[in-house]
């Protein structure tokens, strides 16, 4: 079986912790193995408000805030057409200034940008993790599981009127129907910062900048030692760097706090196998099989093998099983479209490409699927003309 590694990232899921460490165990780091420390980012840099952001607030928000509710003015700027015109883009996790300049970002980037603008307006901010279903994606042999965060805006910090739930406004960058019905839990700003740093660690690792990834993961743990996902990310980085025993220690530490976490179980089992500790790994594999008989991407990987073997009908069945498990992941629909195309079923390929396009999370993927769709429709037109 080809080894794969799982990282928590993107909109940053929270790991449940049995106990909350006030500081990370010092033996988890191995700075000497990664050379000269590389720059990450300070909280001030992550939340920095640029001159362009200040000008936007002055020109579009402040005049309304003087005569109206400043929270509502910011809410309208974020949601109404013709104002900020934000786009969802999961290509990378941007800081507040970068998200504003791009007018795009994943949910964490857009939360950071909104919080920075709100603070500039002197509004109280509360971050929240939303208990949605896990969402999986991949980059090569790295697999990512992402969660979701949003924030609420309260009254101005100088308004000493006590807590007033009626005065809170929730800012969420999921469509209302997608976020409805999920429970939210408040999280402190140090956790939001650790999420950002953990995401950057995962993204730089996916880009094969492994030394930079280490310093981001290290920064995430120091920012919030209670944020369990960063220990898992650190373990993946150690393993990719060849520090197998360091990886094992990181995964074991993470698993102590989340004993039923399937991706940490899998990562620890792989590390034990690489160290030749097969009996210990076997125990974890058996535990993992009970918790997760069919891991994410199981049917997708089988479908890809069927495609290589030319068994396109079997590939359709397998891709469809993966779509049934996660109907919102674009790559599953794209795979199904490819299988239908090979079978000459252009109408069904068209349908799946539309779904891939609608569920794409980056501009590059959107452009790719749009081009593929245009090609299929040109071929359909040729068939009709014959």
mmCIF file of C-alpha atoms in Angstrom, residues 83-323:
data_model
loop_
_atom_site.group_PDB
_atom_site.id
_atom_site.type_symbol
_atom_site.label_atom_id
_atom_site.label_comp_id
_atom_site.label_asym_id
_atom_site.label_seq_id
_atom_site.Cartn_x
_atom_site.Cartn_y
_atom_site.Cartn_z
ATOM 1 C CA UNK A 83 -19.144 46.127 -2.495
ATOM 2 C CA UNK A 84 -16.148 43.934 -1.571
ATOM 3 C CA UNK A 85 -17.199 41.111 -3.963
ATOM 4 C CA UNK A 86 -15.333 38.401 -2.087
ATOM 5 C CA UNK A 87 -14.629 35.029 -3.682
ATOM 6 C CA UNK A 88 -13.898 31.704 -2.010
ATOM 7 C CA UNK A 89 -10.418 30.512 -2.979
ATOM 8 C CA UNK A 90 -8.639 27.708 -1.119
ATOM 9 C CA UNK A 91 -5.363 27.967 -3.061
ATOM 10 C CA UNK A 92 -3.553 29.241 0.044
ATOM 11 C CA UNK A 93 -4.320 30.683 3.466
ATOM 12 C CA UNK A 94 -3.878 34.436 3.210
ATOM 13 C CA UNK A 95 -3.368 36.900 6.031
ATOM 14 C CA UNK A 96 -5.795 39.791 6.468
ATOM 15 C CA UNK A 97 -4.071 42.162 4.042
ATOM 16 C CA UNK A 98 -3.511 39.490 1.385
ATOM 17 C CA UNK A 99 -7.164 38.405 1.527
ATOM 18 C CA UNK A 100 -8.333 42.007 1.177
ATOM 19 C CA UNK A 101 -6.014 42.684 -1.765
ATOM 20 C CA UNK A 102 -7.074 39.477 -3.543
ATOM 21 C CA UNK A 103 -10.743 39.890 -2.541
ATOM 22 C CA UNK A 104 -10.563 36.126 -2.033
ATOM 23 C CA UNK A 105 -9.535 33.446 0.433
ATOM 24 C CA UNK A 106 -10.575 30.318 2.272
ATOM 25 C CA UNK A 107 -12.849 30.724 5.280
ATOM 26 C CA UNK A 108 -9.941 31.251 7.683
ATOM 27 C CA UNK A 109 -8.393 33.956 5.483
ATOM 28 C CA UNK A 110 -11.719 35.766 5.200
ATOM 29 C CA UNK A 111 -12.266 35.500 8.968
ATOM 30 C CA UNK A 112 -8.833 37.063 9.578
ATOM 31 C CA UNK A 113 -9.611 39.882 7.146
ATOM 32 C CA UNK A 114 -13.032 40.520 8.702
ATOM 33 C CA UNK A 115 -11.599 40.503 12.220
ATOM 34 C CA UNK A 116 -8.917 43.014 11.220
ATOM 35 C CA UNK A 117 -11.527 45.344 9.706
ATOM 36 C CA UNK A 118 -13.809 44.925 12.729
ATOM 37 C CA UNK A 119 -11.013 45.743 15.163
ATOM 38 C CA UNK A 120 -10.229 48.871 13.161
ATOM 39 C CA UNK A 121 -13.880 49.858 13.742
ATOM 40 C CA UNK A 122 -13.403 49.109 17.453
ATOM 41 C CA UNK A 123 -15.917 46.232 17.338
ATOM 42 C CA UNK A 124 -15.776 43.217 19.638
ATOM 43 C CA UNK A 125 -14.918 39.969 17.816
ATOM 44 C CA UNK A 126 -15.601 36.365 18.840
ATOM 45 C CA UNK A 127 -14.204 33.499 16.756
ATOM 46 C CA UNK A 128 -16.060 30.203 16.448
ATOM 47 C CA UNK A 129 -15.333 26.719 15.173
ATOM 48 C CA UNK A 130 -18.338 25.212 13.395
ATOM 49 C CA UNK A 131 -18.913 21.507 14.009
ATOM 50 C CA UNK A 132 -19.454 20.551 10.362
ATOM 51 C CA UNK A 133 -18.736 17.200 8.774
ATOM 52 C CA UNK A 134 -15.098 16.624 7.845
ATOM 53 C CA UNK A 135 -14.141 17.596 4.325
ATOM 54 C CA UNK A 136 -11.236 15.837 2.611
ATOM 55 C CA UNK A 137 -8.930 16.903 -0.189
ATOM 56 C CA UNK A 138 -5.501 15.904 -1.427
ATOM 57 C CA UNK A 139 -2.293 17.161 -3.004
ATOM 58 C CA UNK A 140 -0.195 14.306 -4.356
ATOM 59 C CA UNK A 141 0.139 11.795 -1.530
ATOM 60 C CA UNK A 142 -0.751 14.348 1.151
ATOM 61 C CA UNK A 143 -4.358 14.157 2.302
ATOM 62 C CA UNK A 144 -6.004 17.077 4.062
ATOM 63 C CA UNK A 145 -9.035 17.222 6.310
ATOM 64 C CA UNK A 146 -10.557 20.639 6.841
ATOM 65 C CA UNK A 147 -13.102 22.148 9.157
ATOM 66 C CA UNK A 148 -14.814 25.505 9.257
ATOM 67 C CA UNK A 149 -14.586 28.716 11.277
ATOM 68 C CA UNK A 150 -16.636 31.895 11.399
ATOM 69 C CA UNK A 151 -16.928 34.895 13.717
ATOM 70 C CA UNK A 152 -19.473 37.103 15.424
ATOM 71 C CA UNK A 153 -19.338 40.876 15.699
ATOM 72 C CA UNK A 154 -20.390 42.490 18.946
ATOM 73 C CA UNK A 155 -20.872 46.062 20.040
ATOM 74 C CA UNK A 156 -18.054 48.555 20.184
ATOM 75 C CA UNK A 157 -15.500 47.628 22.808
ATOM 76 C CA UNK A 158 -16.085 50.940 24.624
ATOM 77 C CA UNK A 159 -19.831 50.254 25.022
ATOM 78 C CA UNK A 160 -20.101 48.826 28.531
ATOM 79 C CA UNK A 161 -23.639 47.502 28.158
ATOM 80 C CA UNK A 162 -22.940 43.880 29.097
ATOM 81 C CA UNK A 163 -23.613 40.814 26.974
ATOM 82 C CA UNK A 164 -26.442 41.186 24.495
ATOM 83 C CA UNK A 165 -26.979 38.205 22.162
ATOM 84 C CA UNK A 166 -29.469 40.210 20.128
ATOM 85 C CA UNK A 167 -26.697 42.603 19.191
ATOM 86 C CA UNK A 168 -24.416 39.907 17.731
ATOM 87 C CA UNK A 169 -23.968 39.447 13.995
ATOM 88 C CA UNK A 170 -22.507 36.200 12.661
ATOM 89 C CA UNK A 171 -20.219 36.498 9.651
ATOM 90 C CA UNK A 172 -19.919 33.191 7.816
ATOM 91 C CA UNK A 173 -18.457 32.575 4.386
ATOM 92 C CA UNK A 174 -20.421 29.384 3.795
ATOM 93 C CA UNK A 175 -23.781 29.788 2.053
ATOM 94 C CA UNK A 176 -26.528 29.924 4.748
ATOM 95 C CA UNK A 177 -27.984 26.547 3.709
ATOM 96 C CA UNK A 178 -24.544 24.878 4.027
ATOM 97 C CA UNK A 179 -23.890 26.201 7.531
ATOM 98 C CA UNK A 180 -27.410 25.793 8.889
ATOM 99 C CA UNK A 181 -27.995 23.427 11.775
ATOM 100 C CA UNK A 182 -24.365 23.041 12.847
ATOM 101 C CA UNK A 183 -23.271 23.793 16.384
ATOM 102 C CA UNK A 184 -20.603 26.456 16.933
ATOM 103 C CA UNK A 185 -18.095 26.671 19.762
ATOM 104 C CA UNK A 186 -16.198 29.837 20.720
ATOM 105 C CA UNK A 187 -12.412 29.710 20.374
ATOM 106 C CA UNK A 188 -9.778 32.232 21.476
ATOM 107 C CA UNK A 189 -7.710 34.352 19.126
ATOM 108 C CA UNK A 190 -4.566 32.374 19.923
ATOM 109 C CA UNK A 191 -6.256 29.316 18.384
ATOM 110 C CA UNK A 192 -7.208 31.218 15.227
ATOM 111 C CA UNK A 193 -3.576 32.317 14.921
ATOM 112 C CA UNK A 194 -2.357 28.741 15.449
ATOM 113 C CA UNK A 195 -4.799 27.580 12.758
ATOM 114 C CA UNK A 196 -3.321 30.082 10.313
ATOM 115 C CA UNK A 197 0.225 28.959 11.094
ATOM 116 C CA UNK A 198 -0.740 25.288 10.847
ATOM 117 C CA UNK A 199 -2.348 25.901 7.465
ATOM 118 C CA UNK A 200 0.778 27.639 6.216
ATOM 119 C CA UNK A 201 2.837 24.684 7.463
ATOM 120 C CA UNK A 202 0.653 22.264 5.509
ATOM 121 C CA UNK A 203 0.643 24.428 2.391
ATOM 122 C CA UNK A 204 4.411 24.935 2.355
ATOM 123 C CA UNK A 205 4.908 21.200 2.909
ATOM 124 C CA UNK A 206 2.645 20.446 -0.065
ATOM 125 C CA UNK A 207 4.828 22.841 -2.086
ATOM 126 C CA UNK A 208 7.889 20.793 -0.950
ATOM 127 C CA UNK A 209 9.370 23.597 1.162
ATOM 128 C CA UNK A 210 9.891 21.269 4.093
ATOM 129 C CA UNK A 211 12.225 23.453 6.176
ATOM 130 C CA UNK A 212 9.801 26.385 5.998
ATOM 131 C CA UNK A 213 6.950 24.021 6.896
ATOM 132 C CA UNK A 214 8.753 22.979 10.090
ATOM 133 C CA UNK A 215 9.078 26.541 11.356
ATOM 134 C CA UNK A 216 5.411 27.242 10.629
ATOM 135 C CA UNK A 217 4.293 24.120 12.533
ATOM 136 C CA UNK A 218 6.610 24.992 15.407
ATOM 137 C CA UNK A 219 5.169 28.514 15.519
ATOM 138 C CA UNK A 220 1.613 27.119 15.570
ATOM 139 C CA UNK A 221 2.378 24.928 18.593
ATOM 140 C CA UNK A 222 4.046 27.773 20.476
ATOM 141 C CA UNK A 223 1.136 30.081 19.635
ATOM 142 C CA UNK A 224 -1.428 27.664 21.104
ATOM 143 C CA UNK A 225 -0.084 24.469 22.721
ATOM 144 C CA UNK A 226 -3.686 23.237 23.098
ATOM 145 C CA UNK A 227 -4.260 23.158 19.322
ATOM 146 C CA UNK A 228 -3.819 19.440 18.672
ATOM 147 C CA UNK A 229 -3.794 19.565 14.865
ATOM 148 C CA UNK A 230 -0.375 21.219 14.815
ATOM 149 C CA UNK A 231 1.273 18.220 16.525
ATOM 150 C CA UNK A 232 -0.048 15.984 13.753
ATOM 151 C CA UNK A 233 1.277 18.395 11.104
ATOM 152 C CA UNK A 234 4.657 18.487 12.845
ATOM 153 C CA UNK A 235 4.755 14.686 12.757
ATOM 154 C CA UNK A 236 4.079 14.613 9.012
ATOM 155 C CA UNK A 237 6.886 17.137 8.455
ATOM 156 C CA UNK A 238 9.322 15.089 10.532
ATOM 157 C CA UNK A 239 8.477 11.943 8.578
ATOM 158 C CA UNK A 240 8.933 13.678 5.204
ATOM 159 C CA UNK A 241 12.278 14.992 6.454
ATOM 160 C CA UNK A 242 13.428 11.515 7.523
ATOM 161 C CA UNK A 243 13.222 12.140 11.285
ATOM 162 C CA UNK A 244 11.173 9.015 11.946
ATOM 163 C CA UNK A 245 11.492 8.845 15.721
ATOM 164 C CA UNK A 246 10.623 12.537 16.047
ATOM 165 C CA UNK A 247 7.560 11.853 13.883
ATOM 166 C CA UNK A 248 6.530 8.938 16.081
ATOM 167 C CA UNK A 249 6.791 11.093 19.217
ATOM 168 C CA UNK A 250 4.668 13.870 17.689
ATOM 169 C CA UNK A 251 1.937 11.482 16.536
ATOM 170 C CA UNK A 252 1.951 9.627 19.866
ATOM 171 C CA UNK A 253 1.588 12.917 21.744
ATOM 172 C CA UNK A 254 -1.330 13.927 19.493
ATOM 173 C CA UNK A 255 -2.987 10.513 19.853
ATOM 174 C CA UNK A 256 -2.856 10.645 23.665
ATOM 175 C CA UNK A 257 -5.163 13.650 23.460
ATOM 176 C CA UNK A 258 -7.398 12.314 20.670
ATOM 177 C CA UNK A 259 -7.389 8.511 20.988
ATOM 178 C CA UNK A 260 -10.109 7.944 18.362
ATOM 179 C CA UNK A 261 -8.664 10.277 15.742
ATOM 180 C CA UNK A 262 -8.362 8.115 12.630
ATOM 181 C CA UNK A 263 -5.871 10.256 10.715
ATOM 182 C CA UNK A 264 -3.471 10.433 13.675
ATOM 183 C CA UNK A 265 -3.865 6.667 14.145
ATOM 184 C CA UNK A 266 -2.972 6.108 10.502
ATOM 185 C CA UNK A 267 0.016 8.444 10.634
ATOM 186 C CA UNK A 268 1.371 6.840 13.813
ATOM 187 C CA UNK A 269 0.914 3.334 12.374
ATOM 188 C CA UNK A 270 2.880 4.321 9.262
ATOM 189 C CA UNK A 271 5.672 5.772 11.390
ATOM 190 C CA UNK A 272 5.898 2.620 13.500
ATOM 191 C CA UNK A 273 6.029 0.488 10.346
ATOM 192 C CA UNK A 274 8.842 2.648 8.957
ATOM 193 C CA UNK A 275 10.753 2.110 12.216
ATOM 194 C CA UNK A 276 10.289 -1.665 11.969
ATOM 195 C CA UNK A 277 7.933 -1.797 14.946
ATOM 196 C CA UNK A 278 5.394 -4.000 13.180
ATOM 197 C CA UNK A 279 3.592 -5.495 16.231
ATOM 198 C CA UNK A 280 2.764 -2.014 17.591
ATOM 199 C CA UNK A 281 1.702 -0.830 14.154
ATOM 200 C CA UNK A 282 -0.544 -3.881 13.704
ATOM 201 C CA UNK A 283 -2.446 -3.061 16.903
ATOM 202 C CA UNK A 284 -3.109 0.453 15.604
ATOM 203 C CA UNK A 285 -4.110 -0.834 12.150
ATOM 204 C CA UNK A 286 -6.680 -3.158 13.725
ATOM 205 C CA UNK A 287 -8.029 -0.298 15.811
ATOM 206 C CA UNK A 288 -8.144 1.910 12.722
ATOM 207 C CA UNK A 289 -10.015 -0.742 10.718
ATOM 208 C CA UNK A 290 -12.709 -0.876 13.389
ATOM 209 C CA UNK A 291 -13.103 2.903 13.437
ATOM 210 C CA UNK A 292 -12.797 3.456 9.677
ATOM 211 C CA UNK A 293 -13.202 0.330 7.507
ATOM 212 C CA UNK A 294 -13.050 2.342 4.284
ATOM 213 C CA UNK A 295 -10.775 5.393 4.556
ATOM 214 C CA UNK A 296 -11.323 8.598 2.571
ATOM 215 C CA UNK A 297 -10.366 8.283 -1.113
ATOM 216 C CA UNK A 298 -10.560 4.459 -0.880
ATOM 217 C CA UNK A 299 -12.976 4.096 -3.805
ATOM 218 C CA UNK A 300 -11.335 6.992 -5.657
ATOM 219 C CA UNK A 301 -7.958 5.234 -5.635
ATOM 220 C CA UNK A 302 -9.573 1.978 -6.793
ATOM 221 C CA UNK A 303 -11.357 3.913 -9.549
ATOM 222 C CA UNK A 304 -8.069 5.361 -10.760
ATOM 223 C CA UNK A 305 -6.615 1.855 -10.994
ATOM 224 C CA UNK A 306 -9.669 0.776 -12.987
ATOM 225 C CA UNK A 307 -9.140 3.738 -15.347
ATOM 226 C CA UNK A 308 -5.509 2.714 -15.916
ATOM 227 C CA UNK A 309 -6.687 -0.841 -16.643
ATOM 228 C CA UNK A 310 -9.236 0.456 -19.159
ATOM 229 C CA UNK A 311 -12.187 -0.806 -17.105
ATOM 230 C CA UNK A 312 -14.209 2.396 -17.382
ATOM 231 C CA UNK A 313 -17.517 0.866 -16.311
ATOM 232 C CA UNK A 314 -15.975 -0.298 -13.021
ATOM 233 C CA UNK A 315 -14.406 3.154 -12.632
ATOM 234 C CA UNK A 316 -17.847 4.769 -12.968
ATOM 235 C CA UNK A 317 -19.189 2.558 -10.173
ATOM 236 C CA UNK A 318 -16.239 3.315 -7.890
ATOM 237 C CA UNK A 319 -16.166 7.067 -8.540
ATOM 238 C CA UNK A 320 -19.932 7.154 -7.901
ATOM 239 C CA UNK A 321 -19.424 5.479 -4.510
ATOM 240 C CA UNK A 322 -16.929 8.182 -3.556
ATOM 241 C CA UNK A 323 -19.303 10.912 -4.766
#
